[in-house]
XYZ file of C-alpha atoms in Angstrom:
299
model
C -7.602 -5.902 -23.674
C -9.757 -8.021 -21.285
C -11.106 -4.936 -19.241
C -11.006 -4.336 -15.758
C -11.297 -7.004 -12.843
C -13.046 -5.619 -9.912
C -10.717 -4.643 -6.750
C -11.619 -5.908 -3.497
C -13.360 -4.374 -0.593
C -11.315 -4.347 2.675
C -7.890 -4.102 3.961
C -4.995 -4.543 1.692
C -1.697 -4.687 3.322
C 1.290 -2.660 1.905
C 3.804 -5.385 2.591
C 7.130 -4.898 3.898
C 9.986 -6.586 2.077
C 11.713 -8.843 4.229
C 15.596 -9.150 3.937
C 17.984 -11.945 5.396
C 21.032 -10.924 7.487
C 22.911 -10.452 4.148
C 20.321 -7.793 2.598
C 18.853 -10.375 0.067
C 15.249 -10.830 -0.368
C 13.948 -13.474 2.028
C 11.320 -15.669 0.136
C 10.580 -17.904 2.921
C 9.591 -15.020 5.177
C 7.452 -13.610 2.445
C 5.522 -16.637 2.247
C 5.146 -16.694 6.165
C 3.933 -13.200 6.136
C 1.352 -13.651 3.291
C -0.027 -16.917 4.885
C -0.459 -14.807 8.159
C -2.409 -12.282 6.187
C -4.537 -14.600 4.651
C -5.598 -16.107 7.966
C -6.117 -12.415 9.477
C -8.689 -11.067 7.154
C -6.509 -9.104 4.909
C -8.000 -9.097 1.418
C -4.860 -8.145 -0.611
C -1.251 -7.467 -0.701
C 0.839 -4.787 -2.296
C 4.181 -6.074 -3.301
C 7.109 -3.898 -3.965
C 5.215 -0.370 -2.818
C 6.464 2.151 -0.814
C 6.379 0.283 2.459
C 8.044 -2.741 0.375
C 11.028 -0.525 -0.586
C 10.260 -0.892 -4.193
C 12.491 2.083 -4.827
C 15.549 0.048 -3.704
C 14.670 -3.269 -5.275
C 15.918 -4.300 -8.560
C 13.693 -5.136 -11.438
C 14.686 -8.814 -10.912
C 13.738 -8.758 -7.236
C 10.544 -6.925 -7.942
C 9.675 -9.925 -9.953
C 10.764 -12.474 -7.279
C 8.910 -10.559 -4.711
C 5.768 -10.525 -6.586
C 6.024 -13.930 -7.772
C 6.517 -15.292 -4.063
C 3.436 -13.342 -2.954
C 1.476 -14.824 -5.610
C 2.462 -18.252 -4.849
C 1.797 -17.929 -1.266
C -1.584 -16.037 -1.966
C -2.629 -18.977 -4.068
C -5.677 -17.229 -5.385
C -7.068 -16.560 -1.845
C -6.237 -12.892 -1.569
C -5.755 -10.297 -4.322
C -2.110 -9.359 -5.146
C -1.019 -5.920 -6.669
C 2.538 -5.315 -7.848
C 4.114 -1.958 -7.421
C 5.276 -1.314 -10.900
C 5.813 2.508 -10.879
C 8.866 4.743 -12.117
C 9.593 8.200 -13.167
C 10.523 6.947 -16.587
C 7.468 6.022 -18.559
C 9.250 3.509 -20.662
C 10.632 1.915 -17.750
C 7.072 1.785 -15.856
C 5.491 0.434 -19.032
C 8.053 -2.272 -19.625
C 8.174 -3.277 -15.706
C 4.408 -3.471 -15.700
C 4.351 -5.925 -18.712
C 6.972 -8.018 -16.953
C 5.026 -8.079 -13.481
C 1.902 -8.709 -15.385
C 3.269 -11.952 -16.389
C 3.827 -13.204 -12.642
C 0.185 -14.003 -11.941
C -0.532 -10.785 -10.262
C -4.157 -9.650 -10.096
C -3.280 -6.019 -10.638
C -0.764 -3.263 -10.462
C -0.097 -0.325 -8.088
C 1.239 2.603 -10.226
C 2.754 5.718 -8.503
C 3.157 8.950 -10.196
C 6.596 10.165 -11.657
C 8.790 11.223 -9.070
C 11.548 13.813 -9.205
C 11.111 15.045 -12.622
C 7.365 15.406 -11.669
C 5.650 16.291 -15.125
C 2.622 18.373 -16.105
C -1.163 17.303 -16.591
C -0.253 16.170 -20.331
C 2.670 14.182 -19.223
C 1.052 12.761 -16.122
C -2.128 11.344 -18.178
C 0.129 10.016 -21.094
C 2.409 8.161 -18.462
C -0.329 6.316 -16.841
C -2.227 5.724 -20.607
C 1.072 4.164 -21.354
C 1.154 1.712 -18.854
C -2.505 0.787 -18.931
C -2.273 0.333 -22.637
C 0.262 -2.213 -22.299
C -1.210 -4.680 -19.807
C -4.376 -6.793 -19.330
C -4.588 -6.037 -15.517
C -6.662 -3.677 -13.176
C -4.461 -0.728 -12.194
C -4.523 1.285 -9.103
C -3.449 4.553 -9.547
C -0.995 5.954 -6.643
C -1.269 9.288 -5.416
C 1.157 10.249 -2.775
C 2.529 13.988 -3.369
C 4.613 14.009 -0.088
C 6.854 11.328 -1.721
C 6.746 12.240 -5.338
C 6.307 15.908 -5.512
C 3.539 15.139 -8.257
C 0.111 15.226 -7.653
C -2.891 13.350 -9.666
C -5.261 16.232 -10.318
C -9.127 15.727 -10.209
C -9.061 16.459 -13.986
C -6.382 13.841 -14.845
C -8.012 11.226 -12.686
C -11.507 11.811 -14.392
C -9.745 11.497 -17.567
C -7.977 8.255 -16.644
C -10.915 6.547 -14.998
C -12.344 6.081 -18.713
C -9.484 3.789 -19.522
C -10.669 0.237 -19.313
C -7.816 -0.841 -17.217
C -7.800 1.991 -14.470
C -9.805 0.512 -11.761
C -8.970 2.741 -8.777
C -6.951 5.167 -6.933
C -4.916 4.969 -3.775
C -5.063 8.382 -2.459
C -2.562 9.432 -0.036
C -2.455 13.029 -0.026
C -3.934 13.276 3.365
C -6.208 15.859 2.159
C -9.821 14.858 2.783
C -11.153 17.698 0.711
C -9.627 16.564 -2.240
C -10.209 12.907 -1.612
C -13.787 13.766 -1.278
C -13.598 15.329 -4.629
C -12.181 12.096 -6.052
C -14.843 10.245 -4.535
C -17.367 11.806 -6.823
C -15.772 10.001 -9.749
C -16.281 6.412 -8.106
C -18.718 4.026 -9.299
C -18.689 0.258 -10.216
C -15.728 0.561 -12.478
C -13.434 3.004 -10.446
C -12.812 2.817 -6.607
C -11.206 4.901 -4.251
C -8.941 3.426 -1.473
C -7.530 5.227 1.640
C -3.796 5.514 1.633
C -3.525 7.191 5.115
C -3.915 4.666 8.192
C -4.996 7.628 10.545
C -7.965 8.524 7.927
C -9.566 5.265 7.021
C -12.870 5.897 8.763
C -13.180 9.362 7.189
C -12.409 7.962 3.743
C -15.062 5.209 4.117
C -17.463 7.792 4.869
C -17.137 9.545 1.700
C -17.044 6.154 -0.219
C -13.750 4.567 -0.210
C -13.772 0.777 -0.956
C -10.819 0.047 1.389
C -7.339 0.865 2.607
C -3.783 0.183 1.517
C -2.490 -0.144 4.888
C 1.033 0.163 6.625
C -0.530 -0.470 9.976
C -2.031 -3.818 8.645
C 1.577 -5.090 8.665
C 1.289 -5.358 12.513
C -2.062 -5.928 13.469
C -4.173 -7.002 10.517
C -6.870 -8.390 12.246
C -7.682 -4.911 13.812
C -7.736 -3.272 10.365
C -9.903 -5.916 8.787
C -12.172 -5.674 11.820
C -12.526 -1.968 11.223
C -13.413 -2.257 7.581
C -15.780 -5.163 8.396
C -17.547 -3.218 11.169
C -18.130 -0.300 8.756
C -19.522 -2.721 5.952
C -22.090 -4.221 8.133
C -22.962 -0.633 9.543
C -21.386 -0.683 12.824
C -20.020 2.845 12.913
C -19.427 3.088 16.401
C -17.267 -0.073 16.490
C -14.994 0.981 13.505
C -14.814 4.593 15.170
C -13.683 3.094 18.281
C -10.774 0.974 16.635
C -9.738 3.989 14.408
C -9.321 6.364 17.548
C -7.858 3.810 19.887
C -4.879 3.145 17.508
C -4.541 6.793 16.337
C -1.396 7.621 18.367
C 0.124 4.328 17.389
C -0.606 4.934 13.532
C 0.826 8.466 13.942
C 4.117 6.760 15.573
C 4.382 4.485 12.661
C 5.055 7.769 10.276
C 7.149 9.590 13.023
C 10.255 8.714 10.779
C 10.160 7.742 7.080
C 8.044 4.674 6.313
C 9.020 1.654 6.408
C 11.757 2.444 9.148
C 9.330 2.288 12.002
C 7.109 -0.826 10.941
C 10.098 -2.879 10.028
C 11.744 -2.146 13.542
C 8.333 -3.004 15.084
C 8.113 -6.239 13.287
C 11.574 -6.965 14.199
C 10.870 -6.213 17.759
C 7.656 -8.481 17.664
C 10.039 -11.355 16.388
C 9.023 -11.514 12.897
C 12.771 -10.777 11.622
C 12.044 -8.973 8.542
C 15.528 -7.399 8.419
C 16.653 -3.888 8.307
C 15.602 -1.322 5.584
C 18.078 -0.867 2.646
C 19.953 2.454 2.736
C 19.383 5.370 2.472
C 16.741 4.522 5.161
C 18.489 4.171 8.381
C 17.879 3.059 11.754
C 14.964 3.915 14.044
C 15.897 6.572 16.692
C 16.132 5.427 20.121
C 13.479 7.801 21.088
C 10.820 6.622 18.686
C 11.740 3.134 19.371
C 10.958 3.622 22.955
C 7.430 5.148 22.207
C 6.559 2.613 19.922
C 7.157 0.067 22.502
C 5.198 1.942 24.979
C 2.314 2.465 22.659
C 2.263 -1.178 21.465
C 2.179 -2.452 25.155
C -0.231 -0.029 26.164
C -2.670 -1.268 23.361
C -2.241 -4.864 24.750
C -0.188 -6.331 21.858
C 2.738 -8.465 22.348
C 6.416 -7.948 21.695
C 9.302 -10.354 22.257
């Protein structure tokens, strides 16, 4: 194995997957979005994650989306490919395939539905990590999967040369703080909850994997930069100013609100795939009110 490559500091966007009017992956739109993020302070892209509707993309589509992101990134920003599954054999094989796309790393979620125990969870991630020569970001999001990476499992996994960090999206700051005790130059903590970016940074997070950054990437990048240079007050003001807006992005299952908002803003990223439905009229109006109140533009 080549060993780990360092994960970047800053704002990593959990990129939406745009679809055309026929529901097919829109590669032209992906390239436009990645180009916009490159110019907006975003340091990385997650392709085919939760926000990217990885659960309803075929393996061929995941490869296409990842390859398109890699081409558009052109080595200027980091690309992580979502390669998780609740089937260890599938996650391992998909990770091998996506590692051939030129992606810089992999985002691997805990098994969902069948959930597993501590032994199975460790061996699941170990199988993927043994199969590739890329840095892996573990993904802890128990509200989605019903399965949590425990402190003990995380501690055991961090010794693997290809496990480089964790996207911690439990929303439990106490648990995140315990995970933060594991961080060092070889294992990084990333915030997975946009409403908690600043608290996570305060306990040692290296950055955020952000849904919010799909809409205002410069603001998320500004928050991370402000913290990095010691301007805590500026970072605090950005976090709190956008807090109500962030909460609305999760008022209905992600990525329904963010895709709707991007369409309202003229990005034309298409509808989410079923079983994700359309955003309710009430949440749509609340989002519009929030956005305009923040001085952001809609078409």
